[in-house]
Amino acid sequence: MFEIGKIPPQILEKIVMKPMMESRVKREDVILRPKTGEDCSAIDLGGEFCILSTDPITGAAKDIGYLAVQINCNDIYSAGAEPVGVLLTVLLPPESEEALLEEMMTGAIRAAEERNIEILGGHTEVTDVVCKPVISAAVIGKTRERKILSTGGAKAGQDIVMTKWAGTEGTAILAKEWEEGLRAYLTEEELKTAQDMKNYLSVGKESEIAFAHGATAMHDATEGGILGAVWEVAECSGLGVDVFVESIPVKEETKKICKAMGIDYLGLISSGTMIIAADDGHKLVEKLQAEGIAAAVIGKLTDGGKYMLVNGMRLPLAQPKSDALYDAKL
């Protein structure tokens, strides 16, 4: 029986990835193929490379049109590329009202305008196979100078840099979904600050800066949070990693929400936070901060195992499990 969240990597490899890789069809124009932890695929169309990625929004019920576009664009940015357009599939439960679809599309259009991309089409349907609204996006992007960064491009000895804060997206979702209940734990100002973290969901600017710096791998910290994203970069690159847990930036509002809801912010969905593998990570942090982007060096890639350094102790870094978002309750 599966738990809610991503399929465990071992099962994903056995049932999904291995059969795909063993398919007899291998086109020469496909230059980046699926891999556990890899967010994008790429096709050579004769000019710039075409980058593709897709993801649904399932952990939220509010602002899902806005979230779907922003989060999927981040996968394109993580490849060092530029998003161009998005296709949306919207599935609504029976008896949904027009206002719901209007709110979803208003949010999607606003996010597309912020990212300077077009909504290219998609599909809308009312179906009894869903019990709440579901939106899935497929984003199409193009490379800069035919260069692609993959999640698996990290090298031993490089620094791990993260931008913004742990639990960025999760904080915004929980503060919106559980607004009334959280008023017992946060002031109105704190709650507003937490909800406004949805304004930090794009990683477009840090992608440009890290790409120019010479980063070799980038990964948007989605399900599994900061620790899950770092694990995926290391695993995808065939490396070990030391994570400096005490160096991971986190907002006080996130800490308060997670404490109230009994979850760990290090495992909370963190879209808007980019995990970057690069040489001279401290210099990259300076460049990011000069552009108003919070950033910190939070680890080092190694040839050994995957570990967390906490209070002077060296603890194993486990593979990501179900996101903390699904365990949140008041």
XYZ file of C-alpha atoms in Angstrom:
330
model
C 0.000 0.000 0.000
C 1.416 3.387 -1.025
C 1.538 6.333 1.366
C 0.341 9.732 0.159
C 3.039 11.599 -1.752
C 5.746 10.622 -4.206
C 6.175 6.956 -5.109
C 9.223 5.548 -3.194
C 12.365 5.664 -5.376
C 12.903 1.881 -5.398
C 9.370 1.201 -6.642
C 9.562 4.088 -9.098
C 12.737 2.600 -10.567
C 11.276 -0.916 -10.842
C 7.799 -0.192 -12.194
C 8.136 3.151 -13.991
C 11.729 4.040 -14.902
C 13.187 0.631 -15.826
C 10.398 -0.319 -18.284
C 10.615 3.121 -19.923
C 14.361 2.865 -20.326
C 14.017 -0.641 -21.791
C 11.568 0.528 -24.458
C 12.825 -0.247 -27.947
C 12.136 3.340 -29.062
C 15.119 5.640 -28.499
C 14.970 8.730 -30.679
C 18.173 10.574 -31.518
C 16.517 13.943 -30.933
C 15.757 13.117 -27.269
C 18.870 14.309 -25.418
C 17.771 14.264 -21.748
C 15.693 11.328 -20.554
C 13.772 10.587 -17.328
C 15.690 9.674 -14.188
C 14.720 9.534 -10.528
C 15.115 13.069 -9.176
C 15.379 14.607 -12.644
C 12.618 17.169 -13.248
C 12.899 17.689 -17.016
C 13.409 16.009 -20.351
C 14.880 17.691 -23.434
C 14.572 17.425 -27.203
C 16.908 18.787 -29.878
C 14.681 20.460 -32.469
C 17.594 21.760 -34.525
C 17.912 25.160 -32.852
C 17.799 25.672 -29.100
C 16.955 22.594 -27.057
C 13.285 22.212 -26.048
C 12.869 21.512 -22.311
C 9.709 19.859 -20.972
C 8.320 19.230 -17.504
C 4.968 18.393 -15.917
C 3.486 18.271 -12.415
C 0.038 18.401 -10.789
C -1.021 20.379 -7.729
C -2.539 17.962 -5.227
C -1.500 19.207 -1.779
C -3.529 22.439 -1.851
C -7.114 23.474 -2.560
C -6.636 27.251 -2.781
C -4.595 29.272 -5.307
C -3.947 26.078 -7.280
C -4.014 27.743 -10.693
C -1.309 30.180 -9.599
C 0.718 27.430 -7.916
C 0.538 25.082 -10.916
C 2.120 27.578 -13.307
C 4.759 28.866 -10.895
C 5.912 25.445 -9.683
C 6.156 23.944 -13.167
C 8.114 26.929 -14.468
C 10.612 26.299 -11.669
C 11.505 22.910 -13.149
C 12.413 24.646 -16.417
C 14.459 27.260 -14.553
C 16.260 24.438 -12.724
C 17.513 23.175 -16.087
C 19.040 26.605 -16.698
C 16.375 27.258 -19.339
C 13.594 29.772 -19.998
C 9.887 28.782 -19.876
C 7.895 29.732 -22.973
C 4.400 28.293 -22.540
C 2.211 26.013 -20.447
C -0.584 23.508 -21.085
C -3.156 23.034 -18.299
C -5.382 20.062 -17.514
C -8.177 20.954 -15.092
C -10.314 18.225 -13.479
C -13.278 19.372 -11.387
C -15.532 17.264 -9.141
C -19.278 17.101 -9.862
C -21.368 20.118 -8.809
C -18.398 22.480 -9.032
C -19.436 26.075 -9.640
C -18.266 28.525 -12.278
C -16.610 30.670 -9.616
C -14.166 27.848 -8.835
C -12.993 27.493 -12.435
C -12.794 31.284 -12.751
C -10.585 31.527 -9.640
C -8.278 28.792 -10.941
C -7.861 30.419 -14.341
C -7.437 33.910 -12.899
C -4.550 32.622 -10.791
C -2.997 30.698 -13.688
C -3.143 33.727 -15.981
C -1.647 35.982 -13.303
C 1.255 33.575 -12.775
C 1.795 33.240 -16.542
C 1.932 37.014 -16.903
C 4.438 37.257 -14.047
C 6.647 34.672 -15.792
C 6.100 36.185 -19.266
C 4.791 32.927 -20.738
C 1.656 31.995 -22.673
C -1.035 29.499 -21.728
C -1.016 27.371 -24.876
C -4.164 25.338 -24.222
C -5.027 22.143 -22.391
C -8.196 20.394 -21.214
C -11.027 21.078 -18.751
C -13.431 18.431 -17.482
C -15.926 17.660 -14.724
C -15.462 14.081 -13.517
C -16.518 11.950 -10.565
C -13.055 10.351 -10.365
C -11.837 13.370 -8.343
C -13.241 14.578 -5.034
C -11.500 17.970 -5.142
C -10.164 20.187 -7.958
C -6.986 18.941 -9.623
C -4.836 20.929 -12.018
C -1.813 19.567 -13.862
C 0.541 21.677 -15.943
C 3.031 20.823 -18.662
C 5.590 23.562 -19.308
C 7.669 23.971 -22.447
C 10.922 25.894 -22.330
C 14.027 26.609 -24.349
C 17.705 26.587 -23.442
C 20.212 29.400 -23.380
C 22.988 28.719 -25.914
C 22.043 24.999 -26.108
C 23.204 24.352 -22.537
C 21.283 22.167 -20.081
C 21.794 21.717 -16.351
C 20.552 18.415 -14.951
C 19.810 17.463 -11.363
C 22.511 14.820 -11.757
C 25.253 17.249 -12.780
C 26.750 17.843 -9.337
C 30.428 17.076 -8.616
C 32.227 15.963 -5.470
C 33.751 18.872 -3.578
C 31.147 21.388 -4.693
C 29.126 23.449 -2.245
C 25.374 23.065 -1.838
C 23.698 26.476 -1.917
C 20.030 27.046 -1.152
C 17.989 30.159 -1.869
C 15.245 31.713 0.252
C 13.950 29.602 3.172
C 12.926 26.098 4.154
C 9.232 25.363 3.617
C 8.547 28.375 1.390
C 5.591 26.939 -0.533
C 4.334 24.789 2.336
C 4.177 27.801 4.633
C 2.081 29.752 2.127
C -0.269 26.784 1.568
C -0.798 26.013 5.256
C -1.269 29.667 6.189
C -3.998 29.922 3.544
C -5.697 26.551 4.031
C -5.659 26.649 7.861
C -6.022 30.402 8.276
C -8.692 30.362 11.000
C -7.075 27.705 13.172
C -3.608 29.257 12.939
C -4.871 32.539 14.395
C -4.455 30.880 17.794
C -0.705 30.530 17.168
C 0.286 33.513 14.985
C -0.493 37.203 15.043
C -2.390 38.666 12.092
C 0.852 40.206 10.846
C 2.671 36.866 11.058
C -0.169 35.074 9.290
C -0.145 37.654 6.502
C 3.649 37.308 6.148
C 3.277 33.538 5.902
C 0.548 33.763 3.255
C 2.593 36.274 1.270
C 5.405 33.729 0.909
C 3.561 32.599 -2.236
C 5.068 35.731 -3.809
C 8.512 34.080 -3.544
C 7.689 30.886 -5.439
C 9.621 31.627 -8.631
C 13.279 30.619 -8.932
C 13.763 32.387 -12.263
C 16.183 35.063 -11.079
C 18.403 32.730 -9.052
C 18.497 30.351 -12.007
C 20.018 33.077 -14.194
C 22.564 34.049 -11.542
C 23.597 30.473 -10.751
C 23.805 29.571 -14.442
C 26.106 32.539 -15.092
C 28.193 31.606 -12.025
C 28.863 28.163 -13.472
C 26.558 25.959 -11.391
C 26.496 22.366 -12.629
C 23.186 21.246 -11.064
C 20.006 22.958 -9.856
C 16.878 21.496 -8.289
C 13.652 23.134 -7.087
C 12.847 21.874 -3.574
C 9.344 20.482 -4.006
C 7.874 17.442 -2.206
C 10.176 16.214 0.541
C 11.374 19.720 1.302
C 14.970 20.882 1.650
C 16.413 17.591 2.852
C 14.546 15.664 0.166
C 15.822 17.964 -2.578
C 19.441 17.710 -1.378
C 19.124 13.908 -1.214
C 17.802 13.844 -4.791
C 20.675 15.986 -6.123
C 23.230 13.718 -4.453
C 21.469 10.510 -5.486
C 20.947 11.661 -9.065
C 24.639 12.622 -9.272
C 25.885 9.378 -7.730
C 27.429 11.258 -4.802
C 27.334 11.602 -1.050
C 26.605 14.810 0.821
C 27.112 16.476 4.192
C 24.188 18.782 5.064
C 24.849 21.537 7.609
C 21.352 21.521 9.139
C 21.988 24.488 11.418
C 22.875 26.636 8.378
C 19.486 26.113 6.696
C 17.569 29.434 6.695
C 13.951 29.320 7.899
C 11.373 32.014 8.648
C 10.028 32.340 12.197
C 6.494 32.125 10.770
C 7.366 28.739 9.264
C 8.729 27.506 12.584
C 5.572 28.579 14.417
C 3.233 26.994 11.878
C 5.167 23.734 11.811
C 5.346 23.563 15.611
C 1.597 24.182 15.879
C 0.846 21.524 13.262
C 3.317 18.920 14.518
C 5.527 18.712 11.422
C 9.195 19.211 10.490
C 9.886 22.207 8.265
C 12.936 20.444 6.805
C 10.567 17.966 5.135
C 7.959 20.527 4.065
C 7.382 21.273 0.379
C 9.669 24.189 -0.483
C 9.045 25.283 -4.072
C 10.618 28.699 -4.523
C 13.795 27.403 -2.890
C 16.532 26.400 -5.333
C 19.149 23.817 -4.398
C 22.343 24.583 -6.348
C 25.576 22.616 -6.729
C 28.485 24.921 -7.554
C 32.140 25.659 -6.946
C 32.830 28.594 -4.610
C 29.355 28.543 -3.131
C 30.091 31.461 -0.814
C 30.817 33.679 -3.822
C 27.525 32.577 -5.390
C 25.734 33.457 -2.151
C 27.238 36.957 -2.350
C 25.997 37.345 -5.935
C 22.487 36.193 -4.984
C 22.312 38.439 -1.942
C 23.470 41.409 -4.035
C 20.300 40.880 -6.106
C 18.095 40.736 -3.013
C 17.805 36.932 -2.925
C 18.343 35.257 0.448
C 20.852 32.415 0.145
C 23.227 30.266 2.212
C 25.753 27.459 1.824
C 24.112 24.462 3.532
C 26.304 21.521 2.576
C 29.137 19.904 0.671
C 28.999 17.127 -1.944
C 31.291 14.188 -1.253
C 32.376 10.780 -2.501
C 31.026 9.194 0.700
C 27.557 8.621 2.112
C 24.650 10.991 2.701
C 24.711 12.638 6.123
C 23.284 15.475 8.210
C 25.515 17.395 10.609
C 23.382 18.382 13.625
C 24.709 19.701 16.949
C 28.107 18.159 16.309
C 26.579 14.782 15.406
C 26.815 13.049 12.025
C 23.447 11.429 11.260
C 22.274 9.513 8.164
C 20.310 11.557 5.609
C 17.319 9.383 4.726
C 15.710 9.266 1.297
C 12.632 11.515 1.043
C 9.293 10.160 2.241
C 5.763 11.547 2.181
C 5.842 15.340 2.429
C 5.206 16.891 5.828
C 2.343 18.864 4.251
C 0.180 15.720 4.299
C 0.726 15.207 8.042
C -0.155 18.771 9.057
C -3.108 19.114 11.433
C -4.332 21.296 14.284
